[in-house]
Amino acid sequence: TDMYCTFRQEDMPWAYVNGNSYVSILSSSDPAPLFESYPWPFIKDGDFNNVLVVLPDKLATDELELLANMFSLMGKEVKNNTGELKVIRESEFVNREKNCNILAIGSPKDSKFIREVNSSQWFKFDSQFNYFLSNEKRRLVLNFSQDLAAIQLVSSPYNKEYYLMTVSGSCGDYVARTKKYLTSEKQISQLIGNSSLIDASGEITNHYFIDKNEKQPSLFEKVSLQGIDTKIFLGIFISIVLMLAVSSIMYFVKYRRK
């Protein structure tokens, strides 16, 4: 090629920039509403982030143990004691409770709240709450959909500024299946996307869904939300790229004349 090459020293940082090169900048103060960001949105900046836990009125022992183990793991991310965390039974859920990040545990047969928020879920139960319905992402065979546990994260149907995470299932042992992934530091990394289904063998299938009602900010809007450090970094990076481009053009023009 006609490109000018030099030998680089091993300790010298370098980069090759072409027309397809790009830079990825973490440009939002809040992570995306995905399991990869868990325990966000329930924990933010080392505090419980306006969390409301909604439990069935008839709470089973295994459900209580699941909740305790979940918060034991979440608690490792808590650095302060100024956040808000509230636990209520579903019969106590009223309008003033709706401006929160909600975590709900329960089977649709035993939990009125799970039935109430069914329409907001990525994978919804049928009208009799016996199995999960297929959707645009995945077609579920009836026998299979009758025996699933589900962990789902959606925008709160009560306030789009907050989120709702449900732990439920069409199977009787949904607690045992979800416990494996929600209470272990090693296993929780297998939760990906915003909706996970766990079958009878314990195998997990992850899904990504897009909330059409949630505004997707442009790159400019994302960067403008950041503090001065990101703006400075972006300015420096653009300056370096421009300097390299100008230098390359000048060098090319110089040697082309010769």
CSV table of N, CA and C in Angstrom, one decimal, residues 42-156:
chain,number,residue,atom,x,y,z
A,42,PHE,N,-33.2,-1.2,41.6
A,42,PHE,CA,-33.5,-1.3,43.0
A,42,PHE,C,-32.5,-0.7,43.9
A,43,ILE,N,-31.2,-0.7,43.4
A,43,ILE,CA,-30.1,-0.1,44.1
A,43,ILE,C,-29.4,0.9,43.2
A,44,LYS,N,-29.3,2.1,43.6
A,44,LYS,CA,-28.6,3.2,42.8
A,44,LYS,C,-27.7,4.0,43.7
A,45,ASP,N,-26.5,4.2,43.3
A,45,ASP,CA,-25.5,5.0,44.0
A,45,ASP,C,-25.3,4.5,45.5
A,46,GLY,N,-25.4,3.1,45.6
A,46,GLY,CA,-25.2,2.6,47.0
A,46,GLY,C,-26.3,2.7,47.9
A,47,ASP,N,-27.5,3.0,47.4
A,47,ASP,CA,-28.7,3.1,48.2
A,47,ASP,C,-29.9,2.4,47.6
A,48,PHE,N,-30.8,1.9,48.5
A,48,PHE,CA,-32.1,1.4,47.9
A,48,PHE,C,-32.8,2.6,47.2
A,49,ASN,N,-33.2,2.3,46.0
A,49,ASN,CA,-33.7,3.4,45.1
A,49,ASN,C,-35.3,3.3,45.1
A,50,ASN,N,-35.9,3.8,46.2
A,50,ASN,CA,-37.3,4.0,46.3
A,50,ASN,C,-38.0,2.6,45.9
A,51,VAL,N,-37.7,1.6,46.7
A,51,VAL,CA,-38.1,0.2,46.4
A,51,VAL,C,-39.3,-0.1,47.2
A,52,LEU,N,-40.2,-0.8,46.5
A,52,LEU,CA,-41.4,-1.3,47.1
A,52,LEU,C,-41.5,-2.8,46.8
A,53,VAL,N,-41.6,-3.6,47.8
A,53,VAL,CA,-41.7,-5.1,47.6
A,53,VAL,C,-43.2,-5.4,47.9
A,54,VAL,N,-43.8,-6.1,46.9
A,54,VAL,CA,-45.2,-6.5,47.1
A,54,VAL,C,-45.3,-8.0,47.2
A,55,LEU,N,-45.9,-8.5,48.3
A,55,LEU,CA,-45.9,-9.9,48.6
A,55,LEU,C,-47.4,-10.4,48.6
A,56,PRO,N,-47.6,-11.6,48.3
A,56,PRO,CA,-49.0,-12.2,48.4
A,56,PRO,C,-49.5,-12.1,49.8
A,57,ASP,N,-50.8,-12.0,50.0
A,57,ASP,CA,-51.3,-11.9,51.3
A,57,ASP,C,-51.1,-13.3,52.0
A,58,LYS,N,-51.1,-14.4,51.3
A,58,LYS,CA,-50.8,-15.7,51.8
A,58,LYS,C,-49.4,-16.0,51.4
A,59,LEU,N,-48.4,-15.6,52.1
A,59,LEU,CA,-47.0,-15.7,51.7
A,59,LEU,C,-46.5,-17.1,52.1
A,60,ALA,N,-46.0,-17.9,51.2
A,60,ALA,CA,-45.4,-19.2,51.5
A,60,ALA,C,-44.0,-19.1,52.0
A,61,THR,N,-43.6,-20.1,52.8
A,61,THR,CA,-42.3,-20.1,53.4
A,61,THR,C,-41.2,-20.0,52.4
A,62,ASP,N,-41.3,-20.7,51.3
A,62,ASP,CA,-40.2,-20.6,50.3
A,62,ASP,C,-40.2,-19.3,49.6
A,63,GLU,N,-41.3,-18.6,49.5
A,63,GLU,CA,-41.3,-17.2,48.9
A,63,GLU,C,-40.6,-16.3,49.8
A,64,LEU,N,-40.8,-16.4,51.1
A,64,LEU,CA,-40.2,-15.5,52.1
A,64,LEU,C,-38.7,-15.8,52.1
A,65,GLU,N,-38.2,-17.1,52.0
A,65,GLU,CA,-36.8,-17.4,51.9
A,65,GLU,C,-36.2,-16.8,50.7
A,66,LEU,N,-36.9,-16.9,49.5
A,66,LEU,CA,-36.4,-16.4,48.3
A,66,LEU,C,-36.1,-14.9,48.4
A,67,LEU,N,-37.1,-14.2,49.0
A,67,LEU,CA,-37.0,-12.7,49.1
A,67,LEU,C,-35.8,-12.4,50.0
A,68,ALA,N,-35.7,-13.1,51.1
A,68,ALA,CA,-34.6,-12.9,52.1
A,68,ALA,C,-33.2,-13.1,51.4
A,69,ASN,N,-33.1,-14.1,50.6
A,69,ASN,CA,-31.8,-14.4,50.0
A,69,ASN,C,-31.5,-13.4,48.8
A,70,MET,N,-32.6,-12.9,48.2
A,70,MET,CA,-32.4,-11.9,47.2
A,70,MET,C,-31.8,-10.6,47.8
A,71,PHE,N,-32.4,-10.2,48.9
A,71,PHE,CA,-31.9,-9.0,49.5
A,71,PHE,C,-30.6,-9.1,50.2
A,72,SER,N,-30.3,-10.4,50.6
A,72,SER,CA,-29.0,-10.6,51.1
A,72,SER,C,-27.9,-10.4,50.1
A,73,LEU,N,-28.2,-10.8,48.8
A,73,LEU,CA,-27.3,-10.6,47.7
A,73,LEU,C,-27.3,-9.1,47.3
A,74,MET,N,-28.5,-8.5,47.2
A,74,MET,CA,-28.5,-7.1,46.9
A,74,MET,C,-27.8,-6.2,47.9
A,75,GLY,N,-27.9,-6.6,49.1
A,75,GLY,CA,-27.3,-5.8,50.2
A,75,GLY,C,-25.8,-5.6,50.1
A,76,LYS,N,-25.2,-6.5,49.3
A,76,LYS,CA,-23.7,-6.3,49.1
A,76,LYS,C,-23.4,-5.0,48.3
A,77,GLU,N,-24.4,-4.5,47.6
A,77,GLU,CA,-24.2,-3.3,46.8
A,77,GLU,C,-24.6,-2.0,47.6
A,78,VAL,N,-25.2,-2.2,48.8
A,78,VAL,CA,-25.7,-1.1,49.5
A,78,VAL,C,-24.5,-0.5,50.4
A,79,LYS,N,-24.2,0.8,50.2
A,79,LYS,CA,-23.1,1.4,50.9
A,79,LYS,C,-23.6,2.4,51.9
A,80,ASN,N,-24.8,2.9,51.8
A,80,ASN,CA,-25.4,3.9,52.6
A,80,ASN,C,-26.7,3.4,53.3
A,81,ASN,N,-27.2,4.2,54.2
A,81,ASN,CA,-28.4,3.9,54.9
A,81,ASN,C,-29.5,5.0,54.8
A,82,THR,N,-29.5,5.6,53.6
A,82,THR,CA,-30.4,6.7,53.4
A,82,THR,C,-31.5,6.4,52.3
A,83,GLY,N,-31.5,5.2,51.7
A,83,GLY,CA,-32.4,4.9,50.7
A,83,GLY,C,-33.8,4.5,51.3
A,84,GLU,N,-34.7,4.2,50.4
A,84,GLU,CA,-36.1,3.9,50.8
A,84,GLU,C,-36.4,2.5,50.4
A,85,LEU,N,-36.8,1.7,51.3
A,85,LEU,CA,-37.3,0.3,51.1
A,85,LEU,C,-38.5,0.0,51.9
A,86,LYS,N,-39.5,-0.5,51.3
A,86,LYS,CA,-40.8,-0.8,51.9
A,86,LYS,C,-41.3,-2.1,51.5
A,87,VAL,N,-41.8,-2.9,52.4
A,87,VAL,CA,-42.4,-4.2,52.1
A,87,VAL,C,-43.8,-4.2,52.6
A,88,ILE,N,-44.7,-4.6,51.7
A,88,ILE,CA,-46.1,-4.6,52.0
A,88,ILE,C,-46.8,-5.9,51.5
A,89,ARG,N,-48.0,-6.2,52.0
A,89,ARG,CA,-48.8,-7.3,51.4
A,89,ARG,C,-49.6,-6.6,50.3
A,90,GLU,N,-50.0,-7.4,49.3
A,90,GLU,CA,-50.7,-6.8,48.2
A,90,GLU,C,-52.0,-6.2,48.5
A,91,SER,N,-52.7,-6.6,49.6
A,91,SER,CA,-53.9,-5.9,50.0
A,91,SER,C,-53.7,-4.5,50.5
A,92,GLU,N,-52.4,-4.2,50.8
A,92,GLU,CA,-52.1,-2.9,51.3
A,92,GLU,C,-51.7,-1.9,50.2
A,93,PHE,N,-51.6,-2.5,49.0
A,93,PHE,CA,-51.2,-1.7,47.8
A,93,PHE,C,-52.2,-0.6,47.5
A,94,VAL,N,-51.9,0.6,47.6
A,94,VAL,CA,-52.8,1.7,47.2
A,94,VAL,C,-52.1,2.7,46.3
A,95,ASN,N,-52.8,3.7,45.9
A,95,ASN,CA,-52.3,4.7,45.0
A,95,ASN,C,-51.0,5.3,45.4
A,96,ARG,N,-50.8,5.6,46.7
A,96,ARG,CA,-49.6,6.3,47.1
A,96,ARG,C,-48.4,5.5,47.0
A,97,GLU,N,-48.6,4.1,46.8
A,97,GLU,CA,-47.5,3.2,46.7
A,97,GLU,C,-46.9,3.1,45.3
A,98,LYS,N,-47.6,3.7,44.4
A,98,LYS,CA,-47.3,3.4,43.0
A,98,LYS,C,-46.1,4.2,42.4
A,99,ASN,N,-45.6,5.2,43.1
A,99,ASN,CA,-44.4,5.9,42.6
A,99,ASN,C,-43.1,5.3,43.2
A,100,CYS,N,-42.9,4.0,42.8
A,100,CYS,CA,-41.8,3.3,43.3
A,100,CYS,C,-41.3,2.3,42.3
A,101,ASN,N,-40.1,1.8,42.5
A,101,ASN,CA,-39.6,0.7,41.8
A,101,ASN,C,-40.1,-0.6,42.5
A,102,ILE,N,-40.9,-1.3,41.8
A,102,ILE,CA,-41.6,-2.4,42.5
A,102,ILE,C,-41.0,-3.8,42.2
A,103,LEU,N,-40.9,-4.6,43.2
A,103,LEU,CA,-40.5,-6.0,43.1
A,103,LEU,C,-41.6,-6.8,43.6
A,104,ALA,N,-42.2,-7.7,42.8
A,104,ALA,CA,-43.3,-8.5,43.2
A,104,ALA,C,-43.0,-10.0,43.0
A,105,ILE,N,-43.4,-10.8,44.0
A,105,ILE,CA,-43.2,-12.2,44.0
A,105,ILE,C,-44.5,-12.9,44.2
A,106,GLY,N,-44.8,-14.0,43.4
A,106,GLY,CA,-46.0,-14.7,43.7
A,106,GLY,C,-46.5,-15.4,42.4
A,107,SER,N,-47.3,-16.5,42.6
A,107,SER,CA,-47.9,-17.2,41.5
A,107,SER,C,-49.2,-16.5,41.1
A,108,PRO,N,-49.6,-16.5,39.9
A,108,PRO,CA,-50.9,-15.9,39.5
A,108,PRO,C,-52.1,-16.5,40.3
A,109,LYS,N,-52.0,-17.7,40.6
A,109,LYS,CA,-53.1,-18.3,41.4
A,109,LYS,C,-53.3,-17.7,42.7
A,110,ASP,N,-52.2,-17.4,43.4
A,110,ASP,CA,-52.2,-16.9,44.8
A,110,ASP,C,-52.1,-15.4,44.9
A,111,SER,N,-51.6,-14.7,43.9
A,111,SER,CA,-51.3,-13.3,44.0
A,111,SER,C,-52.2,-12.4,43.1
A,112,LYS,N,-53.1,-11.6,43.7
A,112,LYS,CA,-53.9,-10.7,43.0
A,112,LYS,C,-53.1,-9.7,42.3
A,113,PHE,N,-52.0,-9.3,42.9
A,113,PHE,CA,-51.1,-8.2,42.3
A,113,PHE,C,-50.5,-8.8,41.0
A,114,ILE,N,-50.0,-10.0,41.0
A,114,ILE,CA,-49.4,-10.6,39.8
A,114,ILE,C,-50.5,-10.6,38.7
A,115,ARG,N,-51.7,-11.0,39.0
A,115,ARG,CA,-52.8,-11.0,38.0
A,115,ARG,C,-53.1,-9.6,37.5
A,116,GLU,N,-53.0,-8.6,38.4
A,116,GLU,CA,-53.3,-7.2,38.0
A,116,GLU,C,-52.3,-6.6,37.1
A,117,VAL,N,-51.0,-7.0,37.2
A,117,VAL,CA,-50.0,-6.4,36.3
A,117,VAL,C,-49.7,-7.3,35.1
A,118,ASN,N,-50.5,-8.4,34.9
A,118,ASN,CA,-50.2,-9.3,33.9
A,118,ASN,C,-50.2,-8.7,32.5
A,119,SER,N,-51.0,-7.7,32.3
A,119,SER,CA,-51.1,-7.1,30.9
A,119,SER,C,-49.8,-6.3,30.6
A,120,SER,N,-49.0,-6.0,31.6
A,120,SER,CA,-47.8,-5.2,31.4
A,120,SER,C,-46.6,-6.0,31.1
A,121,GLN,N,-46.7,-7.3,31.3
A,121,GLN,CA,-45.6,-8.2,31.1
A,121,GLN,C,-45.2,-8.6,29.7
A,122,TRP,N,-43.9,-8.9,29.5
A,122,TRP,CA,-43.5,-9.3,28.1
A,122,TRP,C,-44.2,-10.6,27.8
A,123,PHE,N,-44.1,-11.6,28.7
A,123,PHE,CA,-44.8,-12.9,28.5
A,123,PHE,C,-46.0,-12.8,29.5
A,124,LYS,N,-47.2,-12.8,28.9
A,124,LYS,CA,-48.4,-12.7,29.7
A,124,LYS,C,-49.0,-14.1,30.0
A,125,PHE,N,-49.7,-14.2,31.1
A,125,PHE,CA,-50.5,-15.4,31.3
A,125,PHE,C,-51.8,-15.4,30.5
A,126,ASP,N,-52.3,-16.5,30.3
A,126,ASP,CA,-53.6,-16.6,29.6
A,126,ASP,C,-54.7,-16.1,30.5
A,127,SER,N,-55.9,-16.0,30.1
A,127,SER,CA,-57.0,-15.4,30.9
A,127,SER,C,-57.3,-16.2,32.1
A,128,GLN,N,-57.0,-17.5,32.1
A,128,GLN,CA,-57.2,-18.3,33.3
A,128,GLN,C,-56.0,-18.5,34.2
A,129,PHE,N,-54.9,-17.9,33.7
A,129,PHE,CA,-53.6,-17.9,34.5
A,129,PHE,C,-53.1,-19.3,34.7
A,130,ASN,N,-53.2,-20.1,33.6
A,130,ASN,CA,-52.7,-21.4,33.6
A,130,ASN,C,-51.4,-21.6,32.9
A,131,TYR,N,-51.1,-20.7,31.9
A,131,TYR,CA,-49.9,-20.9,31.1
A,131,TYR,C,-49.5,-19.5,30.5
A,132,PHE,N,-48.3,-19.5,30.0
A,132,PHE,CA,-47.8,-18.2,29.3
A,132,PHE,C,-48.2,-18.3,27.9
A,133,LEU,N,-48.5,-17.1,27.4
A,133,LEU,CA,-48.9,-16.9,26.0
A,133,LEU,C,-47.7,-16.6,25.1
A,134,SER,N,-47.8,-17.0,23.9
A,134,SER,CA,-46.7,-16.7,22.9
A,134,SER,C,-46.8,-15.2,22.6
A,135,ASN,N,-45.7,-14.7,22.1
A,135,ASN,CA,-45.6,-13.3,21.7
A,135,ASN,C,-44.8,-13.1,20.4
A,136,GLU,N,-44.5,-11.9,20.1
A,136,GLU,CA,-43.8,-11.6,18.8
A,136,GLU,C,-42.4,-12.2,18.8
A,137,LYS,N,-41.8,-12.4,20.0
A,137,LYS,CA,-40.4,-12.9,20.0
A,137,LYS,C,-40.4,-14.4,20.0
A,138,ARG,N,-41.4,-15.1,20.7
A,138,ARG,CA,-41.2,-16.5,20.8
A,138,ARG,C,-42.6,-17.2,20.8
A,139,ARG,N,-42.7,-18.3,20.2
A,139,ARG,CA,-43.9,-19.1,20.1
A,139,ARG,C,-43.7,-20.2,21.2
A,140,LEU,N,-44.7,-20.3,22.1
A,140,LEU,CA,-44.6,-21.3,23.2
A,140,LEU,C,-45.6,-22.4,22.9
A,141,VAL,N,-45.1,-23.7,23.0
A,141,VAL,CA,-46.0,-24.8,22.9
A,141,VAL,C,-46.7,-24.9,24.2
A,142,LEU,N,-48.0,-25.3,24.2
A,142,LEU,CA,-48.9,-25.3,25.4
A,142,LEU,C,-48.3,-26.1,26.5
A,143,ASN,N,-47.9,-27.4,26.3
A,143,ASN,CA,-47.3,-28.2,27.4
A,143,ASN,C,-46.1,-27.5,28.0
A,144,PHE,N,-45.3,-26.9,27.2
A,144,PHE,CA,-44.1,-26.2,27.7
A,144,PHE,C,-44.5,-25.0,28.5
A,145,SER,N,-45.4,-24.2,28.0
A,145,SER,CA,-45.7,-22.9,28.6
A,145,SER,C,-46.5,-23.1,29.9
A,146,GLN,N,-47.0,-24.3,30.2
A,146,GLN,CA,-47.7,-24.6,31.4
A,146,GLN,C,-46.7,-24.9,32.6
A,147,ASP,N,-45.4,-25.0,32.2
A,147,ASP,CA,-44.4,-25.4,33.2
A,147,ASP,C,-43.2,-24.6,33.1
A,148,LEU,N,-43.4,-23.3,33.3
A,148,LEU,CA,-42.3,-22.3,33.3
A,148,LEU,C,-42.3,-21.4,34.5
A,149,ALA,N,-41.1,-21.0,34.9
A,149,ALA,CA,-40.9,-19.9,35.8
A,149,ALA,C,-40.4,-18.7,35.0
A,150,ALA,N,-40.7,-17.5,35.5
A,150,ALA,CA,-40.4,-16.3,34.8
A,150,ALA,C,-39.9,-15.2,35.7
A,151,ILE,N,-38.9,-14.5,35.2
A,151,ILE,CA,-38.4,-13.3,35.8
A,151,ILE,C,-38.4,-12.2,34.8
A,152,GLN,N,-39.2,-11.1,35.0
A,152,GLN,CA,-39.4,-10.1,34.0
A,152,GLN,C,-39.3,-8.7,34.6
A,153,LEU,N,-38.7,-7.8,33.8
A,153,LEU,CA,-38.4,-6.4,34.1
A,153,LEU,C,-39.1,-5.6,33.1
A,154,VAL,N,-40.0,-4.7,33.5
A,154,VAL,CA,-40.8,-3.8,32.6
A,154,VAL,C,-40.9,-2.4,33.2
A,155,SER,N,-41.3,-1.5,32.4
A,155,SER,CA,-41.6,-0.2,33.0
A,155,SER,C,-42.8,-0.3,33.8
A,156,SER,N,-42.9,0.4,35.0
A,156,SER,CA,-44.0,0.2,35.9
A,156,SER,C,-45.3,0.6,35.2
